[in-house]
Amino acid sequence: MDVLVWGGVIAVLLYSVNAVDLGNISRLFSGNDSMKMFVHDLLRPDFSDWRMFVAKMWETIQIALWGTFLAVLFGIPLGLAAARNMAPQWVVTPVRWIMNLLRSVPDLVIGLLFVTAVGLGPLAGVLAITLNTAGVLAKLFSEAVESIDKGPVEGVRATGASKLHEIVWGVIPQVAPLWTSFALYRFESNSRSATVLGLIGAGGIGQVLFDSMNAFNFKAVSAIVIIVVIAVTLIDTLSQIMRKRLL
């Protein structure tokens, strides 16, 4: 069976060589003058506007932070409503459809819709990240709830407590560390997504990056990329430290 699966994967890869134009990969090393200039400038970053770059990177992080926070607020009730051991099927099914819809629409498409609705700026980025991340977190939250130990919930139920008390005292303590880990991971991902959303005018350093690329100011592009890499690395490191303390 494994041979058939891996053989099928290899067959699809070989069949797709022409479709993805891999045969022309030699163009990357063919001595293109534009490529030479691009690489030459990238190796000489220009940090003359570093204060503005850092300020825009901080704005990007704030977009990701608020988008993730709001997504958690939406994801918790959606996750509970989508868990088969917490809600009836007539609630679970439509909630899972909503989650699938939110996850399936790319950030950039949602961002363009909000740019049209609320105008250029960071608010569009926050709203785009909120909707997409809410769908992802709701799915992860629901799966965590479905894997809990039933003992604590049944113990709370035996006292005559309400459904809300079962969730607060029987479910949340079991899933809180895992939920927090999921939220931190999505914050890391959203820090990168917020940079890309800046390309469509949704605020942050992505907008400055896009403007620099259009102006062929590749030295500034190099400086911006370095700042983004440093910021994302620091966020990843901090998130890993927090997850280790929680799990």
PDB file of C-alpha atoms in Angstrom:
ATOM      1  CA  MET A   1       0.000   0.000   0.000  1.00  0.00           C
ATOM      2  CA  ASP A   2       2.819   2.404   0.912  1.00  0.00           C
ATOM      3  CA  VAL A   3       4.502   1.650  -2.422  1.00  0.00           C
ATOM      4  CA  LEU A   4       1.316   2.597  -4.282  1.00  0.00           C
ATOM      5  CA  VAL A   5       0.908   5.836  -2.306  1.00  0.00           C
ATOM      6  CA  TRP A   6       4.504   7.002  -2.769  1.00  0.00           C
ATOM      7  CA  GLY A   7       4.514   5.787  -6.377  1.00  0.00           C
ATOM      8  CA  GLY A   8       1.406   7.869  -7.005  1.00  0.00           C
ATOM      9  CA  VAL A   9       3.025  10.943  -5.436  1.00  0.00           C
ATOM     10  CA  ILE A  10       6.142  10.541  -7.586  1.00  0.00           C
ATOM     11  CA  ALA A  11       4.022  10.033 -10.713  1.00  0.00           C
ATOM     12  CA  VAL A  12       2.061  13.243 -10.034  1.00  0.00           C
ATOM     13  CA  LEU A  13       5.313  15.164  -9.457  1.00  0.00           C
ATOM     14  CA  LEU A  14       6.776  13.953 -12.754  1.00  0.00           C
ATOM     15  CA  TYR A  15       3.535  14.663 -14.598  1.00  0.00           C
ATOM     16  CA  SER A  16       3.486  18.225 -13.181  1.00  0.00           C
ATOM     17  CA  VAL A  17       7.006  19.212 -14.310  1.00  0.00           C
ATOM     18  CA  ASN A  18       5.779  20.974 -17.458  1.00  0.00           C
ATOM     19  CA  ALA A  19       2.693  22.417 -15.767  1.00  0.00           C
ATOM     20  CA  VAL A  20       4.812  24.355 -13.237  1.00  0.00           C
ATOM     21  CA  ASP A  21       7.479  25.259 -15.843  1.00  0.00           C
ATOM     22  CA  LEU A  22      10.328  23.591 -13.964  1.00  0.00           C
ATOM     23  CA  GLY A  23      12.092  23.013 -17.261  1.00  0.00           C
ATOM     24  CA  ASN A  24      12.991  26.706 -17.392  1.00  0.00           C
ATOM     25  CA  ILE A  25      14.562  26.910 -13.940  1.00  0.00           C
ATOM     26  CA  SER A  26      17.920  27.544 -15.633  1.00  0.00           C
ATOM     27  CA  ARG A  27      16.720  31.111 -16.289  1.00  0.00           C
ATOM     28  CA  LEU A  28      17.419  31.804 -12.629  1.00  0.00           C
ATOM     29  CA  PHE A  29      21.138  31.336 -13.255  1.00  0.00           C
ATOM     30  CA  SER A  30      21.374  32.568 -16.857  1.00  0.00           C
ATOM     31  CA  GLY A  31      23.190  35.817 -16.075  1.00  0.00           C
ATOM     32  CA  ASN A  32      20.147  38.078 -16.135  1.00  0.00           C
ATOM     33  CA  ASP A  33      21.296  41.677 -15.530  1.00  0.00           C
ATOM     34  CA  SER A  34      18.185  42.557 -13.510  1.00  0.00           C
ATOM     35  CA  MET A  35      18.797  39.577 -11.247  1.00  0.00           C
ATOM     36  CA  LYS A  36      22.423  40.599 -10.765  1.00  0.00           C
ATOM     37  CA  MET A  37      21.376  44.133  -9.803  1.00  0.00           C
ATOM     38  CA  PHE A  38      18.722  42.771  -7.458  1.00  0.00           C
ATOM     39  CA  VAL A  39      21.165  40.488  -5.643  1.00  0.00           C
ATOM     40  CA  HIS A  40      23.836  43.223  -5.589  1.00  0.00           C
ATOM     41  CA  ASP A  41      21.487  45.668  -3.821  1.00  0.00           C
ATOM     42  CA  LEU A  42      20.086  43.043  -1.466  1.00  0.00           C
ATOM     43  CA  LEU A  43      23.573  42.435  -0.136  1.00  0.00           C
ATOM     44  CA  ARG A  44      23.882  46.157   0.678  1.00  0.00           C
ATOM     45  CA  PRO A  45      20.880  47.000   2.899  1.00  0.00           C
ATOM     46  CA  ASP A  46      20.095  50.663   3.447  1.00  0.00           C
ATOM     47  CA  PHE A  47      19.046  51.357   7.051  1.00  0.00           C
ATOM     48  CA  SER A  48      18.843  55.141   6.672  1.00  0.00           C
ATOM     49  CA  ASP A  49      15.061  54.974   7.363  1.00  0.00           C
ATOM     50  CA  TRP A  50      15.333  52.327  10.066  1.00  0.00           C
ATOM     51  CA  ARG A  51      13.162  54.270  12.523  1.00  0.00           C
ATOM     52  CA  MET A  52      10.274  54.280  10.068  1.00  0.00           C
ATOM     53  CA  PHE A  53      10.837  50.600   9.238  1.00  0.00           C
ATOM     54  CA  VAL A  54      10.805  49.632  12.922  1.00  0.00           C
ATOM     55  CA  ALA A  55       7.674  51.723  13.538  1.00  0.00           C
ATOM     56  CA  LYS A  56       5.889  50.008  10.646  1.00  0.00           C
ATOM     57  CA  MET A  57       7.054  46.595  11.855  1.00  0.00           C
ATOM     58  CA  TRP A  58       5.621  47.392  15.281  1.00  0.00           C
ATOM     59  CA  GLU A  59       2.348  48.344  13.589  1.00  0.00           C
ATOM     60  CA  THR A  60       2.394  44.980  11.803  1.00  0.00           C
ATOM     61  CA  ILE A  61       2.872  43.159  15.115  1.00  0.00           C
ATOM     62  CA  GLN A  62      -0.015  45.103  16.634  1.00  0.00           C
ATOM     63  CA  ILE A  63      -2.222  44.129  13.678  1.00  0.00           C
ATOM     64  CA  ALA A  64      -1.330  40.469  14.237  1.00  0.00           C
ATOM     65  CA  LEU A  65      -1.841  40.772  17.999  1.00  0.00           C
ATOM     66  CA  TRP A  66      -5.288  42.340  17.766  1.00  0.00           C
ATOM     67  CA  GLY A  67      -6.335  40.026  14.939  1.00  0.00           C
ATOM     68  CA  THR A  68      -5.327  36.978  16.983  1.00  0.00           C
ATOM     69  CA  PHE A  69      -6.959  38.285  20.176  1.00  0.00           C
ATOM     70  CA  LEU A  70     -10.294  38.920  18.444  1.00  0.00           C
ATOM     71  CA  ALA A  71     -10.027  35.552  16.686  1.00  0.00           C
ATOM     72  CA  VAL A  72      -9.637  33.824  20.066  1.00  0.00           C
ATOM     73  CA  LEU A  73     -12.775  35.597  21.345  1.00  0.00           C
ATOM     74  CA  PHE A  74     -14.738  34.306  18.333  1.00  0.00           C
ATOM     75  CA  GLY A  75     -12.972  30.934  18.247  1.00  0.00           C
ATOM     76  CA  ILE A  76     -13.861  29.892  21.803  1.00  0.00           C
ATOM     77  CA  PRO A  77     -17.683  29.874  21.404  1.00  0.00           C
ATOM     78  CA  LEU A  78     -17.393  28.511  17.864  1.00  0.00           C
ATOM     79  CA  GLY A  79     -15.056  25.766  19.041  1.00  0.00           C
ATOM     80  CA  LEU A  80     -17.384  24.749  21.861  1.00  0.00           C
ATOM     81  CA  ALA A  81     -20.397  24.804  19.540  1.00  0.00           C
ATOM     82  CA  ALA A  82     -18.537  22.649  16.992  1.00  0.00           C
ATOM     83  CA  ALA A  83     -17.485  19.994  19.523  1.00  0.00           C
ATOM     84  CA  ARG A  84     -19.674  16.903  19.171  1.00  0.00           C
ATOM     85  CA  ASN A  85     -19.447  16.115  22.883  1.00  0.00           C
ATOM     86  CA  MET A  86     -20.633  19.611  23.838  1.00  0.00           C
ATOM     87  CA  ALA A  87     -23.370  20.517  21.367  1.00  0.00           C
ATOM     88  CA  PRO A  88     -26.167  18.695  19.485  1.00  0.00           C
ATOM     89  CA  GLN A  89     -25.628  17.760  15.846  1.00  0.00           C
ATOM     90  CA  TRP A  90     -28.046  20.418  14.581  1.00  0.00           C
ATOM     91  CA  VAL A  91     -25.715  23.036  16.092  1.00  0.00           C
ATOM     92  CA  VAL A  92     -22.422  21.323  15.228  1.00  0.00           C
ATOM     93  CA  THR A  93     -23.110  20.975  11.495  1.00  0.00           C
ATOM     94  CA  PRO A  94     -23.826  24.651  10.599  1.00  0.00           C
ATOM     95  CA  VAL A  95     -21.042  25.876  12.887  1.00  0.00           C
ATOM     96  CA  ARG A  96     -18.558  23.596  11.120  1.00  0.00           C
ATOM     97  CA  TRP A  97     -19.765  24.959   7.773  1.00  0.00           C
ATOM     98  CA  ILE A  98     -19.054  28.475   9.011  1.00  0.00           C
ATOM     99  CA  MET A  99     -15.592  27.409  10.216  1.00  0.00           C
ATOM    100  CA  ASN A 100     -14.828  25.828   6.829  1.00  0.00           C
ATOM    101  CA  LEU A 101     -15.910  28.997   5.044  1.00  0.00           C
ATOM    102  CA  LEU A 102     -13.718  31.221   7.207  1.00  0.00           C
ATOM    103  CA  ARG A 103     -10.686  28.958   6.741  1.00  0.00           C
ATOM    104  CA  SER A 104     -11.098  28.430   3.012  1.00  0.00           C
ATOM    105  CA  VAL A 105     -11.087  32.101   1.969  1.00  0.00           C
ATOM    106  CA  PRO A 106      -7.460  33.397   1.751  1.00  0.00           C
ATOM    107  CA  ASP A 107      -6.326  36.290   3.943  1.00  0.00           C
ATOM    108  CA  LEU A 108      -5.634  38.467   0.904  1.00  0.00           C
ATOM    109  CA  VAL A 109      -9.157  38.069  -0.458  1.00  0.00           C
ATOM    110  CA  ILE A 110     -10.716  38.896   2.910  1.00  0.00           C
ATOM    111  CA  GLY A 111      -8.263  41.794   3.249  1.00  0.00           C
ATOM    112  CA  LEU A 112      -9.307  43.217  -0.122  1.00  0.00           C
ATOM    113  CA  LEU A 113     -12.960  43.054   0.931  1.00  0.00           C
ATOM    114  CA  PHE A 114     -12.238  44.966   4.139  1.00  0.00           C
ATOM    115  CA  VAL A 115     -10.017  47.499   2.351  1.00  0.00           C
ATOM    116  CA  THR A 116     -13.036  48.203   0.149  1.00  0.00           C
ATOM    117  CA  ALA A 117     -15.341  48.361   3.183  1.00  0.00           C
ATOM    118  CA  VAL A 118     -13.282  50.390   5.686  1.00  0.00           C
ATOM    119  CA  GLY A 119     -10.552  51.893   3.488  1.00  0.00           C
ATOM    120  CA  LEU A 120      -6.783  51.550   3.501  1.00  0.00           C
ATOM    121  CA  GLY A 121      -5.055  51.080   6.836  1.00  0.00           C
ATOM    122  CA  PRO A 122      -4.421  48.613   9.650  1.00  0.00           C
ATOM    123  CA  LEU A 123      -8.114  48.079  10.525  1.00  0.00           C
ATOM    124  CA  ALA A 124      -8.630  46.114   7.312  1.00  0.00           C
ATOM    125  CA  GLY A 125      -5.652  43.937   8.240  1.00  0.00           C
ATOM    126  CA  VAL A 126      -6.966  43.303  11.751  1.00  0.00           C
ATOM    127  CA  LEU A 127     -10.403  42.288  10.473  1.00  0.00           C
ATOM    128  CA  ALA A 128      -8.975  40.017   7.765  1.00  0.00           C
ATOM    129  CA  ILE A 129      -6.738  38.183  10.224  1.00  0.00           C
ATOM    130  CA  THR A 130      -9.597  37.937  12.724  1.00  0.00           C
ATOM    131  CA  LEU A 131     -11.959  36.136  10.358  1.00  0.00           C
ATOM    132  CA  ASN A 132      -9.431  33.732   8.871  1.00  0.00           C
ATOM    133  CA  THR A 133      -7.790  32.897  12.204  1.00  0.00           C
ATOM    134  CA  ALA A 134     -11.163  32.472  13.948  1.00  0.00           C
ATOM    135  CA  GLY A 135     -11.982  29.650  11.537  1.00  0.00           C
ATOM    136  CA  VAL A 136      -8.639  27.941  12.129  1.00  0.00           C
ATOM    137  CA  LEU A 137      -8.696  28.309  15.916  1.00  0.00           C
ATOM    138  CA  ALA A 138     -12.323  27.209  16.174  1.00  0.00           C
ATOM    139  CA  LYS A 139     -11.437  23.929  14.463  1.00  0.00           C
ATOM    140  CA  LEU A 140      -8.390  23.378  16.702  1.00  0.00           C
ATOM    141  CA  PHE A 141     -10.348  24.345  19.828  1.00  0.00           C
ATOM    142  CA  SER A 142     -13.201  21.963  18.973  1.00  0.00           C
ATOM    143  CA  GLU A 143     -10.799  19.070  18.411  1.00  0.00           C
ATOM    144  CA  ALA A 144      -9.174  19.753  21.783  1.00  0.00           C
ATOM    145  CA  VAL A 145     -12.589  19.747  23.482  1.00  0.00           C
ATOM    146  CA  GLU A 146     -13.558  16.460  21.815  1.00  0.00           C
ATOM    147  CA  SER A 147     -10.443  14.775  23.236  1.00  0.00           C
ATOM    148  CA  ILE A 148     -10.957  15.768  26.890  1.00  0.00           C
ATOM    149  CA  ASP A 149     -11.350  13.354  29.784  1.00  0.00           C
ATOM    150  CA  LYS A 150     -15.081  12.973  30.510  1.00  0.00           C
ATOM    151  CA  GLY A 151     -14.500  12.327  34.227  1.00  0.00           C
ATOM    152  CA  PRO A 152     -14.223  15.948  35.418  1.00  0.00           C
ATOM    153  CA  VAL A 153     -17.253  16.965  33.347  1.00  0.00           C
ATOM    154  CA  GLU A 154     -19.351  14.142  34.753  1.00  0.00           C
ATOM    155  CA  GLY A 155     -18.198  15.043  38.262  1.00  0.00           C
ATOM    156  CA  VAL A 156     -19.385  18.625  37.829  1.00  0.00           C
ATOM    157  CA  ARG A 157     -22.638  17.389  36.280  1.00  0.00           C
ATOM    158  CA  ALA A 158     -23.232  15.081  39.283  1.00  0.00           C
ATOM    159  CA  THR A 159     -23.426  18.128  41.553  1.00  0.00           C
ATOM    160  CA  GLY A 160     -26.443  19.366  39.611  1.00  0.00           C
ATOM    161  CA  ALA A 161     -24.493  22.149  37.920  1.00  0.00           C
ATOM    162  CA  SER A 162     -25.665  23.823  34.726  1.00  0.00           C
ATOM    163  CA  LYS A 163     -24.120  23.312  31.267  1.00  0.00           C
ATOM    164  CA  LEU A 164     -22.184  26.561  31.681  1.00  0.00           C
ATOM    165  CA  HIS A 165     -20.651  25.323  34.933  1.00  0.00           C
ATOM    166  CA  GLU A 166     -19.689  22.060  33.224  1.00  0.00           C
ATOM    167  CA  ILE A 167     -17.789  24.045  30.601  1.00  0.00           C
ATOM    168  CA  VAL A 168     -16.156  26.456  33.061  1.00  0.00           C
ATOM    169  CA  TRP A 169     -15.082  23.860  35.652  1.00  0.00           C
ATOM    170  CA  GLY A 170     -14.909  20.630  33.655  1.00  0.00           C
ATOM    171  CA  VAL A 171     -13.788  21.598  30.149  1.00  0.00           C
ATOM    172  CA  ILE A 172     -11.823  24.858  30.247  1.00  0.00           C
ATOM    173  CA  PRO A 173      -9.198  23.712  32.820  1.00  0.00           C
ATOM    174  CA  GLN A 174      -8.382  20.718  30.611  1.00  0.00           C
ATOM    175  CA  VAL A 175      -8.079  22.580  27.305  1.00  0.00           C
ATOM    176  CA  ALA A 176      -6.760  25.989  28.426  1.00  0.00           C
ATOM    177  CA  PRO A 177      -3.019  25.142  28.031  1.00  0.00           C
ATOM    178  CA  LEU A 178      -3.579  23.626  24.587  1.00  0.00           C
ATOM    179  CA  TRP A 179      -5.808  26.494  23.486  1.00  0.00           C
ATOM    180  CA  THR A 180      -3.151  28.982  24.583  1.00  0.00           C
ATOM    181  CA  SER A 181      -0.507  27.070  22.636  1.00  0.00           C
ATOM    182  CA  PHE A 182      -2.687  27.144  19.507  1.00  0.00           C
ATOM    183  CA  ALA A 183      -3.291  30.890  19.925  1.00  0.00           C
ATOM    184  CA  LEU A 184       0.435  31.588  20.312  1.00  0.00           C
ATOM    185  CA  TYR A 185       1.233  29.569  17.210  1.00  0.00           C
ATOM    186  CA  ARG A 186      -1.359  31.474  15.200  1.00  0.00           C
ATOM    187  CA  PHE A 187       0.051  34.764  16.480  1.00  0.00           C
ATOM    188  CA  GLU A 188       3.436  33.730  15.063  1.00  0.00           C
ATOM    189  CA  SER A 189       1.815  32.917  11.709  1.00  0.00           C
ATOM    190  CA  ASN A 190      -0.255  36.100  11.734  1.00  0.00           C
ATOM    191  CA  SER A 191       2.861  38.223  12.244  1.00  0.00           C
ATOM    192  CA  ARG A 192       3.960  36.997   8.819  1.00  0.00           C
ATOM    193  CA  SER A 193       0.471  37.201   7.308  1.00  0.00           C
ATOM    194  CA  ALA A 194       0.107  40.811   8.448  1.00  0.00           C
ATOM    195  CA  THR A 195       3.253  41.668   6.488  1.00  0.00           C
ATOM    196  CA  VAL A 196       1.746  40.228   3.306  1.00  0.00           C
ATOM    197  CA  LEU A 197      -1.574  42.017   3.916  1.00  0.00           C
ATOM    198  CA  GLY A 198       0.336  45.303   3.816  1.00  0.00           C
ATOM    199  CA  LEU A 199       0.863  44.687   0.098  1.00  0.00           C
ATOM    200  CA  ILE A 200      -2.838  45.375  -0.534  1.00  0.00           C
ATOM    201  CA  GLY A 201      -2.896  48.503   1.628  1.00  0.00           C
ATOM    202  CA  ALA A 202      -3.888  46.896   4.930  1.00  0.00           C
ATOM    203  CA  GLY A 203      -1.224  48.750   6.903  1.00  0.00           C
ATOM    204  CA  GLY A 204       2.063  47.705   8.422  1.00  0.00           C
ATOM    205  CA  ILE A 205       5.510  47.223   6.976  1.00  0.00           C
ATOM    206  CA  GLY A 206       4.206  45.288   3.980  1.00  0.00           C
ATOM    207  CA  GLN A 207       2.980  48.528   2.452  1.00  0.00           C
ATOM    208  CA  VAL A 208       6.453  50.078   2.770  1.00  0.00           C
ATOM    209  CA  LEU A 209       7.987  46.911   1.331  1.00  0.00           C
ATOM    210  CA  PHE A 210       5.639  47.040  -1.656  1.00  0.00           C
ATOM    211  CA  ASP A 211       6.400  50.724  -2.291  1.00  0.00           C
ATOM    212  CA  SER A 212      10.159  50.076  -2.098  1.00  0.00           C
ATOM    213  CA  MET A 213       9.918  47.197  -4.561  1.00  0.00           C
ATOM    214  CA  ASN A 214       7.881  49.292  -7.004  1.00  0.00           C
ATOM    215  CA  ALA A 215      10.546  52.013  -6.767  1.00  0.00           C
ATOM    216  CA  PHE A 216      13.286  49.399  -7.402  1.00  0.00           C
ATOM    217  CA  ASN A 217      14.861  50.460  -4.114  1.00  0.00           C
ATOM    218  CA  PHE A 218      16.202  47.010  -3.361  1.00  0.00           C
ATOM    219  CA  LYS A 219      18.614  48.256  -0.700  1.00  0.00           C
ATOM    220  CA  ALA A 220      15.622  49.429   1.331  1.00  0.00           C
ATOM    221  CA  VAL A 221      13.865  46.134   0.540  1.00  0.00           C
ATOM    222  CA  SER A 222      16.843  44.276   1.992  1.00  0.00           C
ATOM    223  CA  ALA A 223      16.744  46.357   5.182  1.00  0.00           C
ATOM    224  CA  ILE A 224      12.995  45.776   5.566  1.00  0.00           C
ATOM    225  CA  VAL A 225      13.382  42.011   5.070  1.00  0.00           C
ATOM    226  CA  ILE A 226      16.113  41.890   7.718  1.00  0.00           C
ATOM    227  CA  ILE A 227      13.899  43.764  10.199  1.00  0.00           C
ATOM    228  CA  VAL A 228      10.977  41.423   9.461  1.00  0.00           C
ATOM    229  CA  VAL A 229      13.163  38.339   9.964  1.00  0.00           C
ATOM    230  CA  ILE A 230      14.508  39.657  13.268  1.00  0.00           C
ATOM    231  CA  ALA A 231      11.002  40.528  14.522  1.00  0.00           C
ATOM    232  CA  VAL A 232       9.484  37.181  13.524  1.00  0.00           C
ATOM    233  CA  THR A 233      12.436  35.306  15.071  1.00  0.00           C
ATOM    234  CA  LEU A 234      11.978  37.157  18.370  1.00  0.00           C
ATOM    235  CA  ILE A 235       8.241  36.409  18.334  1.00  0.00           C
ATOM    236  CA  ASP A 236       8.889  32.723  17.609  1.00  0.00           C
ATOM    237  CA  THR A 237      11.421  32.506  20.441  1.00  0.00           C
ATOM    238  CA  LEU A 238       9.097  34.203  22.922  1.00  0.00           C
ATOM    239  CA  SER A 239       6.191  31.968  21.904  1.00  0.00           C
ATOM    240  CA  GLN A 240       8.288  28.824  22.339  1.00  0.00           C
ATOM    241  CA  ILE A 241       9.293  29.919  25.839  1.00  0.00           C
ATOM    242  CA  MET A 242       5.643  30.573  26.747  1.00  0.00           C
ATOM    243  CA  ARG A 243       4.476  27.239  25.312  1.00  0.00           C
ATOM    244  CA  LYS A 244       7.116  25.320  27.277  1.00  0.00           C
ATOM    245  CA  ARG A 245       5.857  26.904  30.491  1.00  0.00           C
ATOM    246  CA  LEU A 246       2.259  25.992  29.650  1.00  0.00           C
ATOM    247  CA  LEU A 247       2.664  22.411  28.384  1.00  0.00           C
TER     248      LEU A 247
END
